[in-house]
XYZ file of C-alpha atoms in Angstrom:
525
model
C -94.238 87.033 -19.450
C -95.494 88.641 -22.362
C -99.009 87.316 -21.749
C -98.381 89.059 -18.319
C -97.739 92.191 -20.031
C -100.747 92.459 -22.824
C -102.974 91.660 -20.005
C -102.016 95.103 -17.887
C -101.979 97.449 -20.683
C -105.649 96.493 -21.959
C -107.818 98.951 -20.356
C -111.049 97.873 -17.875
C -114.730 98.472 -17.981
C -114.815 101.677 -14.999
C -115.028 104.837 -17.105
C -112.451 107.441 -16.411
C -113.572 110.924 -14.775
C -111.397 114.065 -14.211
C -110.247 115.746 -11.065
C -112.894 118.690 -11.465
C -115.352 116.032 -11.849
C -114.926 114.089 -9.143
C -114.376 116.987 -6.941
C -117.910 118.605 -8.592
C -119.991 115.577 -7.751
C -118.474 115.272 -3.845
C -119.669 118.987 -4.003
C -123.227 118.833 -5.109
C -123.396 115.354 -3.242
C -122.475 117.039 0.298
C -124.564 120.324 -0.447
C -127.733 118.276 -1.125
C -127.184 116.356 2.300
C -126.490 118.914 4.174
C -128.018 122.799 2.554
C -128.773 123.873 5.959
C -127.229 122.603 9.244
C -127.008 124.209 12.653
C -123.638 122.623 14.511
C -122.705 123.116 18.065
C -119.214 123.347 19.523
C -116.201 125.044 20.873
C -114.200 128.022 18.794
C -110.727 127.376 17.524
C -107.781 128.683 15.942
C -109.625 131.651 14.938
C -108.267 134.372 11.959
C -109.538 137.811 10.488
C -107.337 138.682 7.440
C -107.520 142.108 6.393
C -110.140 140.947 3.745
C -112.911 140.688 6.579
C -113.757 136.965 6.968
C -113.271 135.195 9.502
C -111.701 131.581 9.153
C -112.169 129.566 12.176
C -112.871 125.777 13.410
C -115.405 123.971 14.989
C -114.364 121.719 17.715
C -115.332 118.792 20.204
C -113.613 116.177 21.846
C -112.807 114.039 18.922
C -113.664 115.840 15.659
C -112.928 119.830 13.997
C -114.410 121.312 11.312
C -113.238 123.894 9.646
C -115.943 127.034 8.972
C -115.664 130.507 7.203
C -118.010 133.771 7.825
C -117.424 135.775 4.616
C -117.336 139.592 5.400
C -121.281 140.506 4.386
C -121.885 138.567 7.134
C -119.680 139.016 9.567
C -120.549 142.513 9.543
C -124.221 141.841 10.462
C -123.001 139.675 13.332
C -124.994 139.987 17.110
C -121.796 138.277 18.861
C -118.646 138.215 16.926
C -117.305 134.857 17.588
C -114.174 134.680 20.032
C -111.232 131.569 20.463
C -112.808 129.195 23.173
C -116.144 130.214 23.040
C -118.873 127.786 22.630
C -121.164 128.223 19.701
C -124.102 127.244 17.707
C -123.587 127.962 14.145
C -125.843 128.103 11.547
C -124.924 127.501 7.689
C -124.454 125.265 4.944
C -121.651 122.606 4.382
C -119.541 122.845 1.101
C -116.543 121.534 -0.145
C -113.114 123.409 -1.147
C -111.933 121.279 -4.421
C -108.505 123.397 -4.096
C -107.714 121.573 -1.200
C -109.889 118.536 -0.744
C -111.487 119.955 2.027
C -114.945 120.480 2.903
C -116.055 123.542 5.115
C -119.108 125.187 7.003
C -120.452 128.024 5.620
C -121.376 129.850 7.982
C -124.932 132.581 7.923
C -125.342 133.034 11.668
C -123.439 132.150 15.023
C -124.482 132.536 18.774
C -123.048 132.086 21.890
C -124.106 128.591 23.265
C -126.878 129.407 26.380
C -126.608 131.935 28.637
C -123.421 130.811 30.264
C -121.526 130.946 27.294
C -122.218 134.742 27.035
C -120.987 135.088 30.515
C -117.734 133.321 30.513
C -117.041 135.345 27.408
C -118.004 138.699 29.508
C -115.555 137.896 32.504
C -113.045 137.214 29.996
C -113.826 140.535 27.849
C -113.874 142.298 31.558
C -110.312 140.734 32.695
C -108.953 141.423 29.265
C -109.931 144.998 30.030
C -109.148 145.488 33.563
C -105.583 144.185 32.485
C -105.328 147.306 30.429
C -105.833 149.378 33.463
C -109.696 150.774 32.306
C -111.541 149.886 35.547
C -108.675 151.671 37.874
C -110.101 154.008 40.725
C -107.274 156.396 39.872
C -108.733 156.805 36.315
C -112.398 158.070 37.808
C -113.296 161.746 38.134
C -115.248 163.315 40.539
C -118.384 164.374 39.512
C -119.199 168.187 39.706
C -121.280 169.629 42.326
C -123.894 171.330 40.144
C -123.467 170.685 36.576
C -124.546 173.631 34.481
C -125.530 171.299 31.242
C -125.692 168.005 31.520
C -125.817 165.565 28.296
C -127.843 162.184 27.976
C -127.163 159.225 25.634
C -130.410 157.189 25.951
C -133.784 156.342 23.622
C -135.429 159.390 22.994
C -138.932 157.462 23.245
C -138.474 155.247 26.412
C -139.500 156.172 29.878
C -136.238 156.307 31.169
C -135.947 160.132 29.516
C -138.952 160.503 31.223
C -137.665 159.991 34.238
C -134.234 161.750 34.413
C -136.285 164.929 33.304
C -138.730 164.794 35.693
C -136.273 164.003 38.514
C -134.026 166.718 37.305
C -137.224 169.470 37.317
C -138.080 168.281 41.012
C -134.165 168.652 42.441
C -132.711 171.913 40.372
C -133.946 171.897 37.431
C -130.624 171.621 34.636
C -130.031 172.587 30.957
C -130.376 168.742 28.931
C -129.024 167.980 26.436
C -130.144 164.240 24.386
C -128.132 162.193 22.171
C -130.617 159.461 20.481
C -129.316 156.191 20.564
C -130.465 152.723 20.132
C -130.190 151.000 23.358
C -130.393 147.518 21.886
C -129.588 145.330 18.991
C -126.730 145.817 16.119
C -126.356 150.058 16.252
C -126.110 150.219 20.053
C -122.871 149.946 20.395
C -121.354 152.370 17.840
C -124.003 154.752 18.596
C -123.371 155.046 22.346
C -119.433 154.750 21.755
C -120.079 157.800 18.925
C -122.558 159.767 21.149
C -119.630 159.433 23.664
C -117.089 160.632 22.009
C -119.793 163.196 20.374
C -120.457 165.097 23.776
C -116.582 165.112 24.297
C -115.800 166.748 20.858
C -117.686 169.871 21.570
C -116.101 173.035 21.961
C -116.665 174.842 25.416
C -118.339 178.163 25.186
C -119.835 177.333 21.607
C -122.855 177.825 19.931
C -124.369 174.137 21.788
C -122.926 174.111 24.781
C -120.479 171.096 26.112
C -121.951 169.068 28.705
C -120.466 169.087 32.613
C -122.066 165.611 32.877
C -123.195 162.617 31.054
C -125.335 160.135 31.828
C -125.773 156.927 29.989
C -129.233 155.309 30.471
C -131.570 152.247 29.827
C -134.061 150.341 31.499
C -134.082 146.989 32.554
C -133.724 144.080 30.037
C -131.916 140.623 29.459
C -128.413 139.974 29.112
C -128.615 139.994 25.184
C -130.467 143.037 25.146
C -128.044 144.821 27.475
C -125.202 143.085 25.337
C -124.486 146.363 23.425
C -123.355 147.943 26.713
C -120.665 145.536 26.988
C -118.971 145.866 23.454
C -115.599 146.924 24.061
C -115.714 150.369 21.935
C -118.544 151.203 24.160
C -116.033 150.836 27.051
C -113.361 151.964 25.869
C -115.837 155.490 24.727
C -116.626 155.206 28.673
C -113.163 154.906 29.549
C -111.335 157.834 27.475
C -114.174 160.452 28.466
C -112.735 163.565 29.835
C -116.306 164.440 31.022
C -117.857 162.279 34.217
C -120.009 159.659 33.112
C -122.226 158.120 34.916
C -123.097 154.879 34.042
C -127.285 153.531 34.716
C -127.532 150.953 32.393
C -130.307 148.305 33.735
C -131.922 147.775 37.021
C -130.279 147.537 40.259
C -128.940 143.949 40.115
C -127.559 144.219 36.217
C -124.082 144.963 35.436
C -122.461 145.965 32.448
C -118.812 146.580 31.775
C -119.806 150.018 30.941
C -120.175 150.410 34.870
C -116.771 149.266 35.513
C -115.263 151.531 32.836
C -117.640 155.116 34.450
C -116.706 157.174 36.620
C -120.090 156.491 38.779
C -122.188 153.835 38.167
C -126.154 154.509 39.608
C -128.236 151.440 40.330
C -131.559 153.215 38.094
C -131.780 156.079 35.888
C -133.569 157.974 38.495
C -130.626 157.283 41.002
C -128.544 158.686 38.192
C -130.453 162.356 38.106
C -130.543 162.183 42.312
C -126.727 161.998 41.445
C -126.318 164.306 39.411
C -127.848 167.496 41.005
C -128.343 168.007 44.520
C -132.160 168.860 46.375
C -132.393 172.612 45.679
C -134.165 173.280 48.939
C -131.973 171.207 51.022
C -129.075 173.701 49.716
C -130.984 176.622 50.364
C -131.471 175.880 53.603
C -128.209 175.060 54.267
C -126.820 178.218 53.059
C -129.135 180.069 55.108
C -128.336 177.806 58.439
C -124.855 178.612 56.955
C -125.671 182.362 56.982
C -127.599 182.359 60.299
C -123.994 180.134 62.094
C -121.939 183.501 60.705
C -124.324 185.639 62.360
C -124.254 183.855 65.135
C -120.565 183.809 65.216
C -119.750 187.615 64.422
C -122.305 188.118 67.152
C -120.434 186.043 69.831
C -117.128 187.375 68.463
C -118.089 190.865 68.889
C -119.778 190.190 72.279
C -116.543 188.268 73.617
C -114.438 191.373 72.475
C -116.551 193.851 73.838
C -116.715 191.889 77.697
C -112.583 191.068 77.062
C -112.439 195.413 76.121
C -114.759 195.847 79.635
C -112.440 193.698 81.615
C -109.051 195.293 80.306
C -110.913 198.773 81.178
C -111.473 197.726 84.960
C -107.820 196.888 85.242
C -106.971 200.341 83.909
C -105.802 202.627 86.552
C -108.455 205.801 86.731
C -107.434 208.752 84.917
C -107.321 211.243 88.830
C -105.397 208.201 90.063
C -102.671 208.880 87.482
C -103.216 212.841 87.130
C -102.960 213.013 91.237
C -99.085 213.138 91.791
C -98.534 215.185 89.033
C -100.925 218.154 89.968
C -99.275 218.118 93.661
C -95.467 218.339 91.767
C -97.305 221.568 89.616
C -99.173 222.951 92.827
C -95.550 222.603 94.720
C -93.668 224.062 91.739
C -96.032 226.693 91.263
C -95.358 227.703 95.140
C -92.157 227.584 95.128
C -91.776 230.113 91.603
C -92.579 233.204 93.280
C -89.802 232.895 95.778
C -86.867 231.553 93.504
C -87.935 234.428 90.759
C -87.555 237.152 93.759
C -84.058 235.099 94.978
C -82.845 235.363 91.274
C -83.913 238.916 90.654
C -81.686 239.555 93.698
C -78.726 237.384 92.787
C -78.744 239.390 89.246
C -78.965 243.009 90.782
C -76.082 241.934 93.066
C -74.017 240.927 89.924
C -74.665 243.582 87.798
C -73.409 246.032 90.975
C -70.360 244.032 91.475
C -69.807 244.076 87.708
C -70.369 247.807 87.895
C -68.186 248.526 89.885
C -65.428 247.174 88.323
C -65.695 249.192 85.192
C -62.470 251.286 84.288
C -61.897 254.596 83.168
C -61.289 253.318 79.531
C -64.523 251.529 79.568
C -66.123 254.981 80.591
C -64.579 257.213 78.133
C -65.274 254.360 75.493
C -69.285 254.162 76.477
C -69.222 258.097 76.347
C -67.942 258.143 72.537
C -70.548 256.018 71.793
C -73.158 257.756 73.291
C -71.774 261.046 70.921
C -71.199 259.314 67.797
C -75.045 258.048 68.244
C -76.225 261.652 68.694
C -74.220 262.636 65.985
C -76.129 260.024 63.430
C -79.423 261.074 64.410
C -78.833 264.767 64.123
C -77.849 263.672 60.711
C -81.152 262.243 59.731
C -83.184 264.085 57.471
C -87.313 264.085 57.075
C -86.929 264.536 53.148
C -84.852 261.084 53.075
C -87.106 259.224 55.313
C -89.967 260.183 53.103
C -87.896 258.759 49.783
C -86.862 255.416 51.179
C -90.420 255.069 52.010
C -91.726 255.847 49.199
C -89.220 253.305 47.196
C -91.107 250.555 49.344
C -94.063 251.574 48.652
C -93.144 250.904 44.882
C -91.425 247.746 45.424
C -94.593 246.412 47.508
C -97.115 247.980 44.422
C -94.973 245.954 41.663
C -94.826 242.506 43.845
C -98.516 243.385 44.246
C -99.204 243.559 40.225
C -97.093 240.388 40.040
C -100.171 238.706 41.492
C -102.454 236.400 39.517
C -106.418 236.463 40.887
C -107.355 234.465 38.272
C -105.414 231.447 38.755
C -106.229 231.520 41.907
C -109.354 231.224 41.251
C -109.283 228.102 38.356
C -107.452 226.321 41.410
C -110.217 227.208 43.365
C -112.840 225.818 40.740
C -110.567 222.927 39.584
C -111.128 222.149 43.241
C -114.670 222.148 43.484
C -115.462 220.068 40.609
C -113.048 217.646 42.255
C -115.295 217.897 45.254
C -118.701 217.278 43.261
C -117.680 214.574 41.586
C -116.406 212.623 44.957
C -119.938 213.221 46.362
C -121.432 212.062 43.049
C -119.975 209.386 43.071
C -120.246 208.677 46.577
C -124.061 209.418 46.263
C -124.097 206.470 43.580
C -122.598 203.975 45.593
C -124.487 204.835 48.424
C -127.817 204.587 46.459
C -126.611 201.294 45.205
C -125.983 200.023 48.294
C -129.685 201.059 49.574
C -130.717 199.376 46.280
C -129.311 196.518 46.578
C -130.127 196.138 50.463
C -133.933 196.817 49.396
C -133.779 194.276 46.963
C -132.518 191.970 49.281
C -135.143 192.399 51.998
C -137.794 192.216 48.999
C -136.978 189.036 48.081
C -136.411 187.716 51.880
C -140.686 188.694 51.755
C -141.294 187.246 48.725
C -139.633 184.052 50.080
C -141.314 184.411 53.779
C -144.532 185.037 51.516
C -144.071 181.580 49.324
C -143.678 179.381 52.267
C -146.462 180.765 54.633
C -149.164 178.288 55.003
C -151.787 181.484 53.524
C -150.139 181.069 49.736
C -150.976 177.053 50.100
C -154.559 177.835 51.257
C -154.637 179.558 47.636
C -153.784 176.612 45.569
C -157.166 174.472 47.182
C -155.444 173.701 50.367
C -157.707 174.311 53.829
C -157.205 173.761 57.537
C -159.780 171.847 59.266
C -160.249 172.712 63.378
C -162.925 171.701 65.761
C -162.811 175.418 68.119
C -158.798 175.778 68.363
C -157.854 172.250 68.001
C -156.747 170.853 64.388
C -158.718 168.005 63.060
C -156.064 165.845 61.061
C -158.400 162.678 60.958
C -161.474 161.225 59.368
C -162.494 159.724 62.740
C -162.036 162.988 64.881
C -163.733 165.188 62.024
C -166.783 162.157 62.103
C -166.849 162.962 66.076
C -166.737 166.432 66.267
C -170.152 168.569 66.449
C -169.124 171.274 64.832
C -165.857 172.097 61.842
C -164.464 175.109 61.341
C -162.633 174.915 57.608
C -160.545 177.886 57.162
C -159.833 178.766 53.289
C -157.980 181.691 51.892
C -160.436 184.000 51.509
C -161.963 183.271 55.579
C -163.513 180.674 57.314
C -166.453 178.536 57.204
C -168.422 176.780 60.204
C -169.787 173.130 59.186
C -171.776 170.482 61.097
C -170.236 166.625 60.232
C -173.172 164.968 58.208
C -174.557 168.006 56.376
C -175.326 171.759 56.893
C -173.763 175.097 57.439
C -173.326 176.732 60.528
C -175.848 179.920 61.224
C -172.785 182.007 62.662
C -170.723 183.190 59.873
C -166.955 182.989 60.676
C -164.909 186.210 59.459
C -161.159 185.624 57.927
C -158.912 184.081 60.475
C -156.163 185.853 61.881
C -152.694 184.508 60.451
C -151.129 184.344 63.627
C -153.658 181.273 64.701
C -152.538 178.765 62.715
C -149.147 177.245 62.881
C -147.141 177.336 60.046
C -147.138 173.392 58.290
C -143.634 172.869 59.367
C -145.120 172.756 62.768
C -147.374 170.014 61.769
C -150.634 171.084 60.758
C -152.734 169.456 58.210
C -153.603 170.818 55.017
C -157.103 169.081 53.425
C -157.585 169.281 49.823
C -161.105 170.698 48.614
């Protein structure tokens, strides 16, 4: 036994090495193996502390390994990595001695191919249709004809180009650019910023806000349209409180930016036709507008005038309704002599009757009368009559200085300049009104001028004829044995093949040539 014992306690020949050295040599072992290893496989259990790394694993069917992306680099990132996505990462394996774990280190990831990037976009998309972003009820209408409209887009590329010039063609609109980049790392906070730039702007200020945006880029691969499907890009698109229209890639891309606009446009281009509408097209529909209320007050009035007419004819005539009455007057007048003569008569007889019934009282009472009125006008007296008049006269001389001429008259000039200024001022408007009237037909001419086929001759246009037949081909001009080219300033006689007609030919009336709406032709010189 104690043989046993002396023979444990006595130490071996394998030298003794620390925890930090063991753990030290694993390290530099596996970092000299493996300094730079790309590994492909599945994301899981992925975290982002408030730090900024990202701690995730690596994953197949049998093995995980464990991987960190420290914050430098995560920032730099193309596609940040997401839980079930399948990657290729690029790094360096290391161990962690705290834990007796080794780890990738990891410089760059990618999505695995193609169709990794697009099961990660219909998940990003049902993530965000789940918040309600794509809904139809979210979507404004876009206005009729925006007074300024803004465009986030690469100042450089052709697609500028393009919205300008289809703008200038359609009705030409005040544009405003945001430069963006449309690709790589800064094209997604850019066109989320530029976004939410346009919306910040006060109304009325010193730039004005825009009615409209439009977000543009040309055609281009999925990873270069990538930045148009970063959710803060969407989200921009989403919370915009102007229309956006959305023209991100040809016809047969898609971005989630298109889901989140409130119009999405298959081209650029498409995107200005959208915008605006065709400036002539409008102003020929207001005036086909203007010519169907012509029209209209025309018929109205007419249909009044023949529904007046017909009331009129079933109006009785005015010696149909005057008839009876003039024989009741005629009859009336007739019978007055008679009944005045009957009821002169009737009176006299009354008055005798009456007379005759008067008493003696009544007699001697009518003859003190008759004495007491002789006695009052032996009483009067010249000198008195003279006095009393005289009094009037005084009475009517002191109303008469009561009088006031003069006021009279400021009522009378008060009233006057009352009167001048209404016709002034009537006199303005109606000058106005001629003004405005003559202004009106001036630029009807103007108009009737600009689209006569005698201002294209001006800009290098001609008409070809052979006599008073158009020539609109190469082949009928090649047949003919003598052109007639009319320019603005006249006309010219020409044989096909070389040579100028002997007979001059003077100006051409205007009237002989149809206008080109009616289909003439119009050679270039």
């Amino acid at each position: 036994m104690s043989d046993l014992i002396d023979d444990d306690e006595t130490p071996g020949n394998a030298p003794e090495f620390s925890v930090s050295e063991i753990s030290g040599a694993v390290k530099r072992t596996v970092e000299g193996a493996f300094s730079h290893v790309r590994v492909r496989g599945e994301v899981g259990r992925l975290s982002r502390p408030r730090s900024g790394h990202i701690y995730l694993d690596l994953k197949d069917d049998r093995s995980v390994l464990a991987g960190v992306i420290w914050k430098g680099v995560s920032a730099r990132l193309a596609h940040q990595p997401e839980e079930g996505m399948e990657v290729v990462a690029t790094g360096r394996i290391t161990t962690f001695p705290g834990q007796s774990k080794y780890q990738l280190v990891i410089e760059d990831i990618r999505p695995a191919g193609v169709g990794a990037l697009m099961a990660m976009l219909e998940k990003r998309r049902a993530a965000l249709a789940a918040e309600g972003l794509f809904d139809e009820a979210r979507k404004q209408p876009l206005p009729y004809l925006p007074e300024v409209i803004g465009v986030v887009t690469s100042p450089s590329g052709a697609v500028i180009r393009d919205i300008l010039h289809r703008l200038r063609d359609r009705f030409p609109r005040k544009v405003l650019i945001w430069p963006v980049a449309v690709q790589g790392q800064r094209c997604a906070p850019e066109v989320s910023n530029a976004i939410k730039g346009f919306n910040a702007m006060t109304p009325g200020g010193a730039l004005p806000r825009p009615d409209l945006l439009i977000v543009a880029r040309g055609g281009g691969s999925l990873e270069d349209l990538w930045g148009f499907n970063e959710e803060a890009v969407v989200r921009a698109a989403a919370e915009s409180d102007i229309p956006l229209i959305s023209a991100v890639g040809h016809e047969t891309d898609t971005t989630l930016i298109d889901f989140a606009s409130d119009k999405r446009a298959p081209t650029p281009t498409a995107a200005a036709e959208m915008a605006v509408p065709v400036r002539l097209e409008l102003l020929a529909w207001v005036e086909g507008q203007g010519g169907r209320l012509s029209r209209g007050v025309a018929q109205a009035v007419s249909a009044r005038k023949q529904r007046l007419g017909d009331l009129g004819r079933g109006l009785p005539r005015l010696d149909a309704l005057l008839e009876t009455p003039r024989q009741r007057l005629d009859r009336a007048v007739v019978q007055l002599g008679p009944a005045l003569r009957a009821a002169t008569q009737d009176r006299r007889n009354l008055a005798d009757r009456l007379s005759g019934r008067l008493t003696p009282a009544l007699e001697k009472a009518l003859n003190a009368k008759r004495i007491e009125a002789s006695r009052v006008g032996a009483g009067l007296v010249p000198g008195r009559l003279a006095s009393g008049l005289r009094t009037r006269r005084e009475t009517l001389a002191s109303q008469a200085r009561r009088l006031q001429p003069g006021r009279l008259r400021d009522r009378l000039e008060a009233a006057q300049a009352r009167f001048e200024e209404v016709d002034q001022r009537f006199t303005r408007v109606a000058q106005a009104s001629v003004a405005a009237r003559r202004e009106r037909v001036e630029a009807l001419e103007r108009l009737r001028q600009t689209l006569g086929y005698t201002e294209t001759l001006r800009r290098g246009y001609a008409v070809v004829r052979e006599g008073e037949t158009l020539v609109t081909t190469q082949a009928a001009a090649a047949k003919a044995a003598h052109l007639e080219i009319e320019f603005a300033d006249g006309r010219l006689g020409v044989i096909p093949g070389g040579g100028v007609a002997r007979k001059p030919v003077g100006k051409a009336p205007r009237a002989s040539v149809p206008k080109p709406s009616q289909g003439s032709l119009f050679d270039e010189e």
